[in-house]
XYZ file of C-alpha atoms in Angstrom:
139
model
C 25.922 -42.236 -38.869
C 22.303 -40.539 -39.147
C 22.956 -36.777 -37.543
C 21.465 -36.834 -33.514
C 19.813 -33.383 -33.266
C 19.713 -31.829 -29.795
C 15.917 -32.302 -28.987
C 16.939 -33.004 -24.980
C 18.971 -29.688 -24.655
C 15.596 -28.135 -26.162
C 13.349 -29.462 -23.825
C 15.622 -27.774 -21.039
C 14.927 -24.456 -21.815
C 11.660 -25.139 -22.426
C 11.438 -26.686 -19.070
C 13.341 -23.685 -17.343
C 11.641 -21.388 -18.762
C 8.507 -22.773 -17.420
C 10.888 -22.860 -14.015
C 11.108 -19.273 -13.978
C 7.016 -18.696 -15.212
C 5.643 -20.747 -12.137
C 9.062 -19.449 -10.110
C 7.385 -15.708 -10.744
C 3.240 -17.349 -10.596
C 4.324 -18.579 -6.811
C 5.753 -14.861 -5.640
C 2.603 -13.406 -7.708
C 0.429 -16.061 -5.000
C 2.835 -15.160 -1.670
C 2.271 -11.516 -2.169
C -1.834 -12.220 -2.317
C -1.076 -14.528 0.564
C 0.280 -11.462 2.541
C -2.058 -9.254 1.640
C -5.324 -11.539 2.294
C -6.388 -9.774 5.675
C -4.901 -6.212 5.063
C -7.031 -2.577 4.881
C -6.911 1.135 3.444
C -5.324 3.759 5.455
C -8.281 5.497 4.477
C -11.698 5.313 5.597
C -13.637 4.062 3.204
C -10.760 4.140 0.436
C -9.643 0.339 -1.256
C -8.243 -1.846 0.272
C -4.970 -4.712 -1.638
C -6.490 -6.029 -4.779
C -5.974 -9.376 -6.217
C -3.035 -9.523 -7.858
C -2.820 -12.228 -11.435
C -0.151 -13.646 -13.597
C 0.099 -13.436 -17.095
C 1.653 -15.370 -19.923
C 2.720 -16.020 -23.182
C 4.504 -18.685 -24.815
C 7.954 -17.388 -25.794
C 10.751 -18.310 -28.545
C 13.153 -20.372 -26.893
C 16.094 -22.643 -28.630
C 13.403 -22.955 -31.925
C 10.671 -24.173 -29.829
C 7.834 -22.759 -27.447
C 8.212 -21.539 -24.074
C 6.782 -19.678 -21.652
C 7.520 -16.435 -19.305
C 5.042 -14.478 -16.917
C 4.454 -10.867 -19.147
C 2.553 -9.001 -17.120
C 0.250 -9.166 -13.637
C -3.086 -7.525 -13.845
C -5.007 -6.813 -11.574
C -8.322 -9.293 -10.378
C -11.644 -6.699 -11.286
C -14.054 -8.736 -8.994
C -15.698 -6.781 -6.408
C -14.105 -6.641 -2.525
C -15.208 -7.723 0.551
C -17.481 -6.154 2.484
C -17.435 -6.723 6.345
C -19.307 -5.003 9.049
C -17.718 -3.407 12.012
C -18.277 0.409 12.533
C -15.455 0.722 14.593
C -13.014 -0.174 12.841
C -10.870 3.112 10.994
C -11.045 1.799 7.698
C -14.863 1.806 7.849
C -17.295 3.543 5.454
C -20.333 6.404 6.210
C -22.480 2.792 7.190
C -20.020 1.122 8.817
C -18.150 -1.033 5.931
C -15.291 -1.974 6.079
C -13.856 -3.147 2.372
C -11.089 -6.019 2.549
C -8.980 -6.965 0.142
C -10.776 -9.406 -3.563
C -8.143 -13.003 -1.913
C -9.450 -15.771 -0.900
C -7.160 -18.062 0.854
C -8.031 -21.101 -0.005
C -7.844 -20.598 -3.975
C -4.578 -18.875 -3.161
C -3.762 -22.510 -1.522
C -4.898 -24.131 -4.377
C -2.988 -21.922 -7.455
C 0.142 -22.419 -5.162
C 0.053 -25.882 -4.873
C -0.159 -25.951 -8.303
C 2.354 -23.745 -9.623
C 4.345 -26.137 -6.783
C 3.651 -29.084 -8.717
C 4.323 -27.686 -12.318
C 7.833 -26.395 -10.608
C 8.686 -30.130 -9.728
C 7.615 -31.377 -12.780
C 9.536 -29.625 -14.684
C 12.503 -29.786 -12.545
C 11.915 -32.990 -13.405
C 11.638 -32.904 -17.150
C 15.577 -31.298 -16.731
C 16.373 -34.180 -14.826
C 15.139 -36.483 -17.583
C 17.032 -34.450 -20.827
C 20.027 -34.775 -18.777
C 19.929 -38.596 -17.462
C 18.634 -39.418 -21.046
C 21.661 -36.812 -22.831
C 24.166 -38.943 -20.106
C 23.310 -42.480 -21.288
C 23.630 -41.561 -25.132
C 26.664 -40.450 -24.519
C 27.733 -43.766 -22.642
C 26.128 -45.473 -25.534
C 28.079 -43.403 -27.822
C 31.351 -43.961 -26.783
C 30.538 -47.982 -26.842
């Protein structure tokens, strides 16, 4: 009888690593959205800077999975709004606003949710395949 390799367990491990990575990504996106309208506490100071998750491959069950390795600040320019009465306004009357685009963050969140759901489906399908294989072997 040929040897049956546990490929389903590997698929589940890879999908689980992706679930953790997408969960971390969603936390970063939520933080960005929560701070989308924050301003500096000091006049002319910098507001919240958008954060970007960085992913890297990682060895998982003899295969390659993924993990979020770090979070880096987005170096794009801050938005500026003329509001001379605002406590955070600089000498010219401009207030720096975070470099967070709520629409981009919402789209990123949706993409992360879909990736998360896809990996859940991989785990469930793999589990069902394992159960079906066991049923076949019992016969």
